[in-house]
Amino acid sequence: LAPHGMVGVGAIFEAYQRGELMDDAEVALLHADAEHGFRALSVPLVNVRHVARLAQEAGVLSAAESRALVDAAAALFYQDRTWPRVLQAVGEAWPASTQGRWRTWAAGGLADLKREDARACLQAAAAFVASGARPPSREGVSRPPPSSYVRRRRLVEGLCETEAGLVSSEDVLEELRAGPGAQELARAGLRRALLAGWARSLGLSPTPEEVARAESEQWARLGVAPPERAAWLAACGLDAHEFRRLCEERALEGLMLEHAARLLPDGPSWDEALASEARLEGRWAEMAARLTAPRRRPRKR
């Protein structure tokens, strides 16, 4: 997440950044609930790696014995990984002399790298807040569309800020589902998202000018003046970036419709689309009747 603006803190973050760690399983652990202070009930693999390295540097373990410790820990399910079980799993990989050195060395306590990094993160956050500095601007930085998981979480957990107070996105969505026009809104949203997704799959992307034009046209359609836009976005549960992303989808939708005849073999033209939709909606027949109706002659005065 660092390329997207996250500020990483600690040795574990740095190991992931260097590519030394790759799997989320490295930091997984079982912990108690809030009533018991969320205390750790198992040992994350990243802690075992850290302790094994410290023990090797202290001359307690050889390189092979250090690897055996990590391998034994990695073979255990993360919820079952405790120090007694890890040491039991090492078994005969350690001779009696190594086990004796380990007991003496470990009697002073074993390092908890994940806890150390968590404390460092809190200290870094507190120092940043105390400094009064502002986070770096992400304006103009391209970000990929959020995943379906993130989008659905926002629908449930998001908040909208109105003049009367906060309301959950989930409550707004529930009312919209039951309200008039829900089907039309959903179909329009699906059509825009599907066409934009198809465009991206073809490697298409709108220019900054096309996105800016789509954004400007949308504001004009809404009739929201610049001073009122921040409040409007907050009431919609959006920020400027998310609004721009939706306008980018609209720009992509426009591109796909504009070039529809070339996107498919023997694709539809603009006039075909106009005619077919007018026929389905009955407007073609209305127009035909209007054109064949006898015209009234103006009365003579």
PDB file of C-alpha atoms in Angstrom:
ATOM      1  CA  LEU A   1       0.000   0.000   0.000  1.00  0.00           C
ATOM      2  CA  ALA A   2       3.006   2.320   0.225  1.00  0.00           C
ATOM      3  CA  PRO A   3       2.685   3.367  -3.454  1.00  0.00           C
ATOM      4  CA  HIS A   4      -0.867   4.488  -2.637  1.00  0.00           C
ATOM      5  CA  GLY A   5       0.131   6.777   0.226  1.00  0.00           C
ATOM      6  CA  MET A   6       0.424   4.482   3.257  1.00  0.00           C
ATOM      7  CA  VAL A   7       3.299   5.371   5.570  1.00  0.00           C
ATOM      8  CA  GLY A   8       4.937   2.167   6.761  1.00  0.00           C
ATOM      9  CA  VAL A   9       6.577   1.904  10.176  1.00  0.00           C
ATOM     10  CA  GLY A  10       8.713  -0.855  11.638  1.00  0.00           C
ATOM     11  CA  ALA A  11      10.928  -3.764  10.739  1.00  0.00           C
ATOM     12  CA  ILE A  12       8.055  -5.967   9.546  1.00  0.00           C
ATOM     13  CA  PHE A  13       6.887  -3.348   7.045  1.00  0.00           C
ATOM     14  CA  GLU A  14      10.453  -2.924   5.798  1.00  0.00           C
ATOM     15  CA  ALA A  15      10.815  -6.704   5.348  1.00  0.00           C
ATOM     16  CA  TYR A  16       7.637  -6.819   3.258  1.00  0.00           C
ATOM     17  CA  GLN A  17       8.817  -3.806   1.263  1.00  0.00           C
ATOM     18  CA  ARG A  18      12.156  -5.498   0.518  1.00  0.00           C
ATOM     19  CA  GLY A  19      10.349  -8.648  -0.582  1.00  0.00           C
ATOM     20  CA  GLU A  20      11.777 -10.776   2.247  1.00  0.00           C
ATOM     21  CA  LEU A  21       8.221 -11.447   3.467  1.00  0.00           C
ATOM     22  CA  MET A  22       5.331 -12.048   1.072  1.00  0.00           C
ATOM     23  CA  ASP A  23       2.528 -13.950   2.790  1.00  0.00           C
ATOM     24  CA  ASP A  24      -0.085 -12.498   5.168  1.00  0.00           C
ATOM     25  CA  ALA A  25       0.338 -15.692   7.198  1.00  0.00           C
ATOM     26  CA  GLU A  26       3.608 -14.262   8.530  1.00  0.00           C
ATOM     27  CA  VAL A  27       1.733 -11.886  10.850  1.00  0.00           C
ATOM     28  CA  ALA A  28      -1.381 -13.973  11.616  1.00  0.00           C
ATOM     29  CA  LEU A  29      -2.041 -14.780  15.264  1.00  0.00           C
ATOM     30  CA  LEU A  30      -4.868 -15.747  17.586  1.00  0.00           C
ATOM     31  CA  HIS A  31      -5.787 -13.160  20.216  1.00  0.00           C
ATOM     32  CA  ALA A  32      -8.296 -12.710  23.023  1.00  0.00           C
ATOM     33  CA  ASP A  33     -11.276 -10.351  22.877  1.00  0.00           C
ATOM     34  CA  ALA A  34     -11.565  -6.802  24.217  1.00  0.00           C
ATOM     35  CA  GLU A  35     -12.524  -8.019  27.689  1.00  0.00           C
ATOM     36  CA  HIS A  36      -9.081  -9.617  27.980  1.00  0.00           C
ATOM     37  CA  GLY A  37      -7.129  -6.808  26.375  1.00  0.00           C
ATOM     38  CA  PHE A  38      -6.766  -8.493  22.968  1.00  0.00           C
ATOM     39  CA  ARG A  39      -3.715 -10.307  24.363  1.00  0.00           C
ATOM     40  CA  ALA A  40      -1.916 -12.661  21.991  1.00  0.00           C
ATOM     41  CA  LEU A  41      -2.749 -16.353  22.374  1.00  0.00           C
ATOM     42  CA  SER A  42      -0.384 -17.592  19.672  1.00  0.00           C
ATOM     43  CA  VAL A  43       2.943 -16.532  18.162  1.00  0.00           C
ATOM     44  CA  PRO A  44       3.088 -15.012  14.670  1.00  0.00           C
ATOM     45  CA  LEU A  45       5.638 -16.588  12.360  1.00  0.00           C
ATOM     46  CA  VAL A  46       7.378 -13.241  11.905  1.00  0.00           C
ATOM     47  CA  ASN A  47       8.204 -13.253  15.627  1.00  0.00           C
ATOM     48  CA  VAL A  48       9.724 -16.725  15.378  1.00  0.00           C
ATOM     49  CA  ARG A  49      11.902 -15.599  12.462  1.00  0.00           C
ATOM     50  CA  HIS A  50      13.049 -12.576  14.465  1.00  0.00           C
ATOM     51  CA  VAL A  51      13.869 -14.596  17.583  1.00  0.00           C
ATOM     52  CA  ALA A  52      15.669 -17.254  15.523  1.00  0.00           C
ATOM     53  CA  ARG A  53      17.832 -14.553  13.958  1.00  0.00           C
ATOM     54  CA  LEU A  54      18.634 -13.009  17.356  1.00  0.00           C
ATOM     55  CA  ALA A  55      19.507 -16.438  18.784  1.00  0.00           C
ATOM     56  CA  GLN A  56      21.833 -17.135  15.874  1.00  0.00           C
ATOM     57  CA  GLU A  57      23.520 -13.737  16.270  1.00  0.00           C
ATOM     58  CA  ALA A  58      23.982 -14.471  19.995  1.00  0.00           C
ATOM     59  CA  GLY A  59      25.638 -17.807  19.209  1.00  0.00           C
ATOM     60  CA  VAL A  60      22.816 -19.778  20.809  1.00  0.00           C
ATOM     61  CA  LEU A  61      21.760 -21.445  17.549  1.00  0.00           C
ATOM     62  CA  SER A  62      23.668 -22.443  14.454  1.00  0.00           C
ATOM     63  CA  ALA A  63      22.322 -21.466  11.033  1.00  0.00           C
ATOM     64  CA  ALA A  64      20.850 -24.949  10.582  1.00  0.00           C
ATOM     65  CA  GLU A  65      19.267 -24.914  14.052  1.00  0.00           C
ATOM     66  CA  SER A  66      17.809 -21.463  13.388  1.00  0.00           C
ATOM     67  CA  ARG A  67      16.239 -22.715  10.152  1.00  0.00           C
ATOM     68  CA  ALA A  68      14.875 -25.774  11.961  1.00  0.00           C
ATOM     69  CA  LEU A  69      13.140 -23.505  14.484  1.00  0.00           C
ATOM     70  CA  VAL A  70      11.482 -21.452  11.730  1.00  0.00           C
ATOM     71  CA  ASP A  71      10.500 -24.566   9.754  1.00  0.00           C
ATOM     72  CA  ALA A  72       8.924 -26.139  12.840  1.00  0.00           C
ATOM     73  CA  ALA A  73       6.909 -22.972  13.484  1.00  0.00           C
ATOM     74  CA  ALA A  74       5.828 -22.652   9.848  1.00  0.00           C
ATOM     75  CA  ALA A  75       4.496 -26.222   9.871  1.00  0.00           C
ATOM     76  CA  LEU A  76       2.041 -25.373  12.670  1.00  0.00           C
ATOM     77  CA  PHE A  77      -1.380 -23.800  12.039  1.00  0.00           C
ATOM     78  CA  TYR A  78      -1.173 -20.188  13.170  1.00  0.00           C
ATOM     79  CA  GLN A  79      -3.796 -20.655  15.911  1.00  0.00           C
ATOM     80  CA  ASP A  80      -1.814 -23.588  17.337  1.00  0.00           C
ATOM     81  CA  ARG A  81       1.567 -21.874  17.155  1.00  0.00           C
ATOM     82  CA  THR A  82       2.788 -21.251  20.717  1.00  0.00           C
ATOM     83  CA  TRP A  83       6.375 -21.325  21.935  1.00  0.00           C
ATOM     84  CA  PRO A  84       5.963 -24.643  23.824  1.00  0.00           C
ATOM     85  CA  ARG A  85       4.509 -26.297  20.709  1.00  0.00           C
ATOM     86  CA  VAL A  86       7.170 -24.802  18.442  1.00  0.00           C
ATOM     87  CA  LEU A  87       9.959 -26.088  20.697  1.00  0.00           C
ATOM     88  CA  GLN A  88       8.281 -29.479  20.925  1.00  0.00           C
ATOM     89  CA  ALA A  89       8.057 -29.595  17.120  1.00  0.00           C
ATOM     90  CA  VAL A  90      11.784 -28.853  16.758  1.00  0.00           C
ATOM     91  CA  GLY A  91      12.383 -32.208  18.436  1.00  0.00           C
ATOM     92  CA  GLU A  92      15.628 -33.961  17.598  1.00  0.00           C
ATOM     93  CA  ALA A  93      16.741 -31.194  15.230  1.00  0.00           C
ATOM     94  CA  TRP A  94      18.356 -29.646  18.309  1.00  0.00           C
ATOM     95  CA  PRO A  95      20.851 -31.652  20.382  1.00  0.00           C
ATOM     96  CA  ALA A  96      20.689 -31.510  24.172  1.00  0.00           C
ATOM     97  CA  SER A  97      23.468 -28.908  24.321  1.00  0.00           C
ATOM     98  CA  THR A  98      21.509 -26.538  22.051  1.00  0.00           C
ATOM     99  CA  GLN A  99      18.358 -27.022  24.090  1.00  0.00           C
ATOM    100  CA  GLY A 100      20.289 -26.134  27.235  1.00  0.00           C
ATOM    101  CA  ARG A 101      21.714 -22.958  25.678  1.00  0.00           C
ATOM    102  CA  TRP A 102      18.246 -22.009  24.468  1.00  0.00           C
ATOM    103  CA  ARG A 103      16.641 -22.418  27.901  1.00  0.00           C
ATOM    104  CA  THR A 104      19.299 -20.243  29.505  1.00  0.00           C
ATOM    105  CA  TRP A 105      19.066 -17.582  26.802  1.00  0.00           C
ATOM    106  CA  ALA A 106      15.249 -17.568  26.603  1.00  0.00           C
ATOM    107  CA  ALA A 107      14.842 -17.289  30.379  1.00  0.00           C
ATOM    108  CA  GLY A 108      15.174 -13.511  30.029  1.00  0.00           C
ATOM    109  CA  GLY A 109      12.151 -13.362  27.720  1.00  0.00           C
ATOM    110  CA  LEU A 110      11.664 -13.619  23.967  1.00  0.00           C
ATOM    111  CA  ALA A 111      11.347 -10.580  21.725  1.00  0.00           C
ATOM    112  CA  ASP A 112       7.917  -9.693  20.319  1.00  0.00           C
ATOM    113  CA  LEU A 113       8.654  -7.912  17.044  1.00  0.00           C
ATOM    114  CA  LYS A 114       5.016  -7.422  16.137  1.00  0.00           C
ATOM    115  CA  ARG A 115       4.346  -5.660  19.446  1.00  0.00           C
ATOM    116  CA  GLU A 116       7.466  -3.514  19.047  1.00  0.00           C
ATOM    117  CA  ASP A 117       6.358  -2.431  15.579  1.00  0.00           C
ATOM    118  CA  ALA A 118       2.830  -1.670  16.799  1.00  0.00           C
ATOM    119  CA  ARG A 119       4.214   0.608  19.508  1.00  0.00           C
ATOM    120  CA  ALA A 120       6.525   2.284  17.000  1.00  0.00           C
ATOM    121  CA  CYS A 121       3.534   2.884  14.716  1.00  0.00           C
ATOM    122  CA  LEU A 122       1.528   4.532  17.516  1.00  0.00           C
ATOM    123  CA  GLN A 123       4.513   6.687  18.460  1.00  0.00           C
ATOM    124  CA  ALA A 124       5.018   7.728  14.831  1.00  0.00           C
ATOM    125  CA  ALA A 125       1.322   8.604  14.478  1.00  0.00           C
ATOM    126  CA  ALA A 126       1.363  10.641  17.698  1.00  0.00           C
ATOM    127  CA  ALA A 127       4.505  12.476  16.593  1.00  0.00           C
ATOM    128  CA  PHE A 128       2.918  13.276  13.229  1.00  0.00           C
ATOM    129  CA  VAL A 129      -0.233  14.674  14.855  1.00  0.00           C
ATOM    130  CA  ALA A 130       1.833  16.712  17.334  1.00  0.00           C
ATOM    131  CA  SER A 131       3.939  18.154  14.516  1.00  0.00           C
ATOM    132  CA  GLY A 132       0.928  19.826  12.918  1.00  0.00           C
ATOM    133  CA  ALA A 133       2.089  18.644   9.490  1.00  0.00           C
ATOM    134  CA  ARG A 134      -0.456  17.879   6.804  1.00  0.00           C
ATOM    135  CA  PRO A 135      -0.458  14.566   4.938  1.00  0.00           C
ATOM    136  CA  PRO A 136       0.964  14.735   1.423  1.00  0.00           C
ATOM    137  CA  SER A 137      -1.619  15.584  -1.214  1.00  0.00           C
ATOM    138  CA  ARG A 138      -2.848  12.712  -3.368  1.00  0.00           C
ATOM    139  CA  GLU A 139      -4.452  15.096  -5.838  1.00  0.00           C
ATOM    140  CA  GLY A 140      -3.884  13.955  -9.382  1.00  0.00           C
ATOM    141  CA  VAL A 141      -2.375  10.604  -8.343  1.00  0.00           C
ATOM    142  CA  SER A 142      -3.961   7.750 -10.261  1.00  0.00           C
ATOM    143  CA  ARG A 143      -5.482   4.998  -8.136  1.00  0.00           C
ATOM    144  CA  PRO A 144      -7.026   1.757  -9.370  1.00  0.00           C
ATOM    145  CA  PRO A 145     -10.779   1.305  -8.879  1.00  0.00           C
ATOM    146  CA  PRO A 146     -11.595  -0.216  -5.468  1.00  0.00           C
ATOM    147  CA  SER A 147     -12.309  -3.942  -5.330  1.00  0.00           C
ATOM    148  CA  SER A 148     -15.850  -5.281  -5.028  1.00  0.00           C
ATOM    149  CA  TYR A 149     -15.093  -6.154  -1.391  1.00  0.00           C
ATOM    150  CA  VAL A 150     -14.142  -2.551  -0.593  1.00  0.00           C
ATOM    151  CA  ARG A 151     -17.142  -1.162  -2.473  1.00  0.00           C
ATOM    152  CA  ARG A 152     -19.585  -3.416  -0.626  1.00  0.00           C
ATOM    153  CA  ARG A 153     -18.034  -2.619   2.734  1.00  0.00           C
ATOM    154  CA  ARG A 154     -18.505   1.084   2.004  1.00  0.00           C
ATOM    155  CA  LEU A 155     -22.175   0.484   1.225  1.00  0.00           C
ATOM    156  CA  VAL A 156     -22.642  -0.967   4.704  1.00  0.00           C
ATOM    157  CA  GLU A 157     -20.185   1.056   6.776  1.00  0.00           C
ATOM    158  CA  GLY A 158     -20.154   4.433   5.004  1.00  0.00           C
ATOM    159  CA  LEU A 159     -21.612   7.605   6.501  1.00  0.00           C
ATOM    160  CA  CYS A 160     -23.345  10.543   4.831  1.00  0.00           C
ATOM    161  CA  GLU A 161     -23.175  13.978   6.435  1.00  0.00           C
ATOM    162  CA  THR A 162     -26.334  16.053   6.067  1.00  0.00           C
ATOM    163  CA  GLU A 163     -27.295  19.363   7.655  1.00  0.00           C
ATOM    164  CA  ALA A 164     -29.314  17.433  10.244  1.00  0.00           C
ATOM    165  CA  GLY A 165     -26.515  15.010  11.117  1.00  0.00           C
ATOM    166  CA  LEU A 166     -24.976  11.712  10.067  1.00  0.00           C
ATOM    167  CA  VAL A 167     -26.847   8.860   8.424  1.00  0.00           C
ATOM    168  CA  SER A 168     -25.480   5.454   7.466  1.00  0.00           C
ATOM    169  CA  SER A 169     -25.113   4.484   3.819  1.00  0.00           C
ATOM    170  CA  GLU A 170     -26.874   1.217   4.627  1.00  0.00           C
ATOM    171  CA  ASP A 171     -30.021   3.098   5.729  1.00  0.00           C
ATOM    172  CA  VAL A 172     -29.982   5.273   2.613  1.00  0.00           C
ATOM    173  CA  LEU A 173     -29.593   2.217   0.379  1.00  0.00           C
ATOM    174  CA  GLU A 174     -32.486   0.434   2.096  1.00  0.00           C
ATOM    175  CA  GLU A 175     -34.788   3.391   1.421  1.00  0.00           C
ATOM    176  CA  LEU A 176     -33.628   3.632  -2.192  1.00  0.00           C
ATOM    177  CA  ARG A 177     -34.343  -0.065  -2.774  1.00  0.00           C
ATOM    178  CA  ALA A 178     -37.953   0.427  -1.688  1.00  0.00           C
ATOM    179  CA  GLY A 179     -38.431   3.745  -3.464  1.00  0.00           C
ATOM    180  CA  PRO A 180     -39.638   4.601  -6.963  1.00  0.00           C
ATOM    181  CA  GLY A 181     -37.120   4.471  -9.774  1.00  0.00           C
ATOM    182  CA  ALA A 182     -34.849   1.946  -8.025  1.00  0.00           C
ATOM    183  CA  GLN A 183     -34.747  -0.361 -11.037  1.00  0.00           C
ATOM    184  CA  GLU A 184     -33.921   2.465 -13.445  1.00  0.00           C
ATOM    185  CA  LEU A 185     -31.145   3.767 -11.176  1.00  0.00           C
ATOM    186  CA  ALA A 186     -29.635   0.303 -10.734  1.00  0.00           C
ATOM    187  CA  ARG A 187     -29.734  -0.438 -14.463  1.00  0.00           C
ATOM    188  CA  ALA A 188     -28.102   2.881 -15.305  1.00  0.00           C
ATOM    189  CA  GLY A 189     -25.387   2.233 -12.719  1.00  0.00           C
ATOM    190  CA  LEU A 190     -24.796  -1.300 -13.965  1.00  0.00           C
ATOM    191  CA  ARG A 191     -24.653  -0.144 -17.579  1.00  0.00           C
ATOM    192  CA  ARG A 192     -22.089   2.536 -16.738  1.00  0.00           C
ATOM    193  CA  ALA A 193     -19.963   0.186 -14.606  1.00  0.00           C
ATOM    194  CA  LEU A 194     -20.094  -2.659 -17.149  1.00  0.00           C
ATOM    195  CA  LEU A 195     -19.154  -0.456 -20.093  1.00  0.00           C
ATOM    196  CA  ALA A 196     -16.361   1.179 -18.095  1.00  0.00           C
ATOM    197  CA  GLY A 197     -15.069  -2.231 -16.993  1.00  0.00           C
ATOM    198  CA  TRP A 198     -15.183  -3.514 -20.555  1.00  0.00           C
ATOM    199  CA  ALA A 199     -13.292  -0.437 -21.720  1.00  0.00           C
ATOM    200  CA  ARG A 200     -10.567  -1.024 -19.130  1.00  0.00           C
ATOM    201  CA  SER A 201     -10.323  -4.694 -20.140  1.00  0.00           C
ATOM    202  CA  LEU A 202      -9.637  -3.489 -23.685  1.00  0.00           C
ATOM    203  CA  GLY A 203      -6.864  -1.245 -22.399  1.00  0.00           C
ATOM    204  CA  LEU A 204      -8.834   1.963 -22.955  1.00  0.00           C
ATOM    205  CA  SER A 205      -8.622   4.934 -20.624  1.00  0.00           C
ATOM    206  CA  PRO A 206     -10.023   8.449 -20.907  1.00  0.00           C
ATOM    207  CA  THR A 207      -7.713  11.435 -21.163  1.00  0.00           C
ATOM    208  CA  PRO A 208      -7.560  13.878 -18.228  1.00  0.00           C
ATOM    209  CA  GLU A 209      -9.444  16.345 -20.434  1.00  0.00           C
ATOM    210  CA  GLU A 210     -12.245  13.838 -21.066  1.00  0.00           C
ATOM    211  CA  VAL A 211     -12.589  13.112 -17.351  1.00  0.00           C
ATOM    212  CA  ALA A 212     -12.592  16.836 -16.534  1.00  0.00           C
ATOM    213  CA  ARG A 213     -15.282  17.407 -19.170  1.00  0.00           C
ATOM    214  CA  ALA A 214     -17.427  14.578 -17.780  1.00  0.00           C
ATOM    215  CA  GLU A 215     -17.010  15.994 -14.273  1.00  0.00           C
ATOM    216  CA  SER A 216     -17.909  19.510 -15.404  1.00  0.00           C
ATOM    217  CA  GLU A 217     -20.970  18.251 -17.285  1.00  0.00           C
ATOM    218  CA  GLN A 218     -22.134  16.281 -14.252  1.00  0.00           C
ATOM    219  CA  TRP A 219     -21.856  19.304 -11.954  1.00  0.00           C
ATOM    220  CA  ALA A 220     -23.784  21.352 -14.511  1.00  0.00           C
ATOM    221  CA  ARG A 221     -26.472  18.651 -14.714  1.00  0.00           C
ATOM    222  CA  LEU A 222     -26.786  18.627 -10.937  1.00  0.00           C
ATOM    223  CA  GLY A 223     -26.857  22.413 -10.734  1.00  0.00           C
ATOM    224  CA  VAL A 224     -24.507  22.464  -7.723  1.00  0.00           C
ATOM    225  CA  ALA A 225     -22.399  25.620  -7.442  1.00  0.00           C
ATOM    226  CA  PRO A 226     -18.672  25.275  -6.533  1.00  0.00           C
ATOM    227  CA  PRO A 227     -19.087  26.594  -2.944  1.00  0.00           C
ATOM    228  CA  GLU A 228     -21.752  23.964  -2.257  1.00  0.00           C
ATOM    229  CA  ARG A 229     -19.956  20.966  -3.737  1.00  0.00           C
ATOM    230  CA  ALA A 230     -18.076  19.807  -0.632  1.00  0.00           C
ATOM    231  CA  ALA A 231     -21.336  19.631   1.345  1.00  0.00           C
ATOM    232  CA  TRP A 232     -23.077  17.870  -1.552  1.00  0.00           C
ATOM    233  CA  LEU A 233     -20.322  15.244  -1.737  1.00  0.00           C
ATOM    234  CA  ALA A 234     -20.463  14.689   2.039  1.00  0.00           C
ATOM    235  CA  ALA A 235     -24.239  14.208   1.866  1.00  0.00           C
ATOM    236  CA  CYS A 236     -23.710  11.611  -0.875  1.00  0.00           C
ATOM    237  CA  GLY A 237     -21.041   9.786   1.111  1.00  0.00           C
ATOM    238  CA  LEU A 238     -18.416  10.685  -1.497  1.00  0.00           C
ATOM    239  CA  ASP A 239     -15.112  12.499  -1.593  1.00  0.00           C
ATOM    240  CA  ALA A 240     -13.662  14.409  -4.539  1.00  0.00           C
ATOM    241  CA  HIS A 241     -11.600  11.420  -5.678  1.00  0.00           C
ATOM    242  CA  GLU A 242     -14.544   9.008  -5.641  1.00  0.00           C
ATOM    243  CA  PHE A 243     -16.718  11.501  -7.512  1.00  0.00           C
ATOM    244  CA  ARG A 244     -13.982  11.892 -10.111  1.00  0.00           C
ATOM    245  CA  ARG A 245     -13.739   8.101 -10.428  1.00  0.00           C
ATOM    246  CA  LEU A 246     -17.469   7.887 -11.173  1.00  0.00           C
ATOM    247  CA  CYS A 247     -17.102  10.659 -13.747  1.00  0.00           C
ATOM    248  CA  GLU A 248     -14.205   8.696 -15.255  1.00  0.00           C
ATOM    249  CA  GLU A 249     -16.583   5.746 -15.618  1.00  0.00           C
ATOM    250  CA  ARG A 250     -19.062   8.055 -17.316  1.00  0.00           C
ATOM    251  CA  ALA A 251     -16.339   9.236 -19.701  1.00  0.00           C
ATOM    252  CA  LEU A 252     -15.479   5.604 -20.501  1.00  0.00           C
ATOM    253  CA  GLU A 253     -19.155   4.839 -21.023  1.00  0.00           C
ATOM    254  CA  GLY A 254     -19.319   7.705 -23.514  1.00  0.00           C
ATOM    255  CA  LEU A 255     -16.247   6.442 -25.362  1.00  0.00           C
ATOM    256  CA  MET A 256     -17.690   2.943 -25.657  1.00  0.00           C
ATOM    257  CA  LEU A 257     -21.022   4.234 -26.946  1.00  0.00           C
ATOM    258  CA  GLU A 258     -19.330   6.617 -29.355  1.00  0.00           C
ATOM    259  CA  HIS A 259     -17.268   3.808 -30.893  1.00  0.00           C
ATOM    260  CA  ALA A 260     -19.874   1.026 -30.566  1.00  0.00           C
ATOM    261  CA  ALA A 261     -19.870   0.284 -34.297  1.00  0.00           C
ATOM    262  CA  ARG A 262     -16.169  -0.618 -34.151  1.00  0.00           C
ATOM    263  CA  LEU A 263     -16.142  -2.498 -30.852  1.00  0.00           C
ATOM    264  CA  LEU A 264     -18.129  -5.479 -32.122  1.00  0.00           C
ATOM    265  CA  PRO A 265     -18.060  -7.339 -35.417  1.00  0.00           C
ATOM    266  CA  ASP A 266     -20.859  -5.768 -37.441  1.00  0.00           C
ATOM    267  CA  GLY A 267     -21.581  -3.524 -34.449  1.00  0.00           C
ATOM    268  CA  PRO A 268     -24.608  -1.218 -34.081  1.00  0.00           C
ATOM    269  CA  SER A 269     -24.596   2.347 -35.360  1.00  0.00           C
ATOM    270  CA  TRP A 270     -25.891   5.366 -33.478  1.00  0.00           C
ATOM    271  CA  ASP A 271     -28.997   5.533 -35.708  1.00  0.00           C
ATOM    272  CA  GLU A 272     -29.715   1.822 -35.177  1.00  0.00           C
ATOM    273  CA  ALA A 273     -29.558   2.312 -31.426  1.00  0.00           C
ATOM    274  CA  LEU A 274     -31.842   5.354 -31.606  1.00  0.00           C
ATOM    275  CA  ALA A 275     -34.370   3.512 -33.760  1.00  0.00           C
ATOM    276  CA  SER A 276     -34.405   0.253 -31.776  1.00  0.00           C
ATOM    277  CA  GLU A 277     -34.852   1.987 -28.424  1.00  0.00           C
ATOM    278  CA  ALA A 278     -37.552   4.289 -29.802  1.00  0.00           C
ATOM    279  CA  ARG A 279     -39.424   1.253 -31.117  1.00  0.00           C
ATOM    280  CA  LEU A 280     -39.168  -0.586 -27.803  1.00  0.00           C
ATOM    281  CA  GLU A 281     -40.422   2.442 -25.887  1.00  0.00           C
ATOM    282  CA  GLY A 282     -43.252   3.127 -28.333  1.00  0.00           C
ATOM    283  CA  ARG A 283     -41.897   6.523 -29.307  1.00  0.00           C
ATOM    284  CA  TRP A 284     -41.310   5.374 -32.893  1.00  0.00           C
ATOM    285  CA  ALA A 285     -45.032   4.715 -33.356  1.00  0.00           C
ATOM    286  CA  GLU A 286     -45.869   8.060 -31.765  1.00  0.00           C
ATOM    287  CA  MET A 287     -43.560   9.852 -34.178  1.00  0.00           C
ATOM    288  CA  ALA A 288     -44.923   7.905 -37.151  1.00  0.00           C
ATOM    289  CA  ALA A 289     -48.497   8.811 -36.170  1.00  0.00           C
ATOM    290  CA  ARG A 290     -47.551  12.439 -35.752  1.00  0.00           C
ATOM    291  CA  LEU A 291     -45.971  12.534 -39.210  1.00  0.00           C
ATOM    292  CA  THR A 292     -49.005  10.946 -40.891  1.00  0.00           C
ATOM    293  CA  ALA A 293     -51.629  12.974 -39.051  1.00  0.00           C
ATOM    294  CA  PRO A 294     -53.486  15.468 -41.267  1.00  0.00           C
ATOM    295  CA  ARG A 295     -52.148  18.927 -40.786  1.00  0.00           C
ATOM    296  CA  ARG A 296     -54.621  21.598 -39.834  1.00  0.00           C
ATOM    297  CA  ARG A 297     -54.858  24.480 -42.171  1.00  0.00           C
ATOM    298  CA  PRO A 298     -54.761  27.889 -40.592  1.00  0.00           C
ATOM    299  CA  ARG A 299     -58.163  29.543 -40.438  1.00  0.00           C
ATOM    300  CA  LYS A 300     -58.778  32.577 -42.553  1.00  0.00           C
ATOM    301  CA  ARG A 301     -59.633  35.679 -40.649  1.00  0.00           C
TER     302      ARG A 301
END
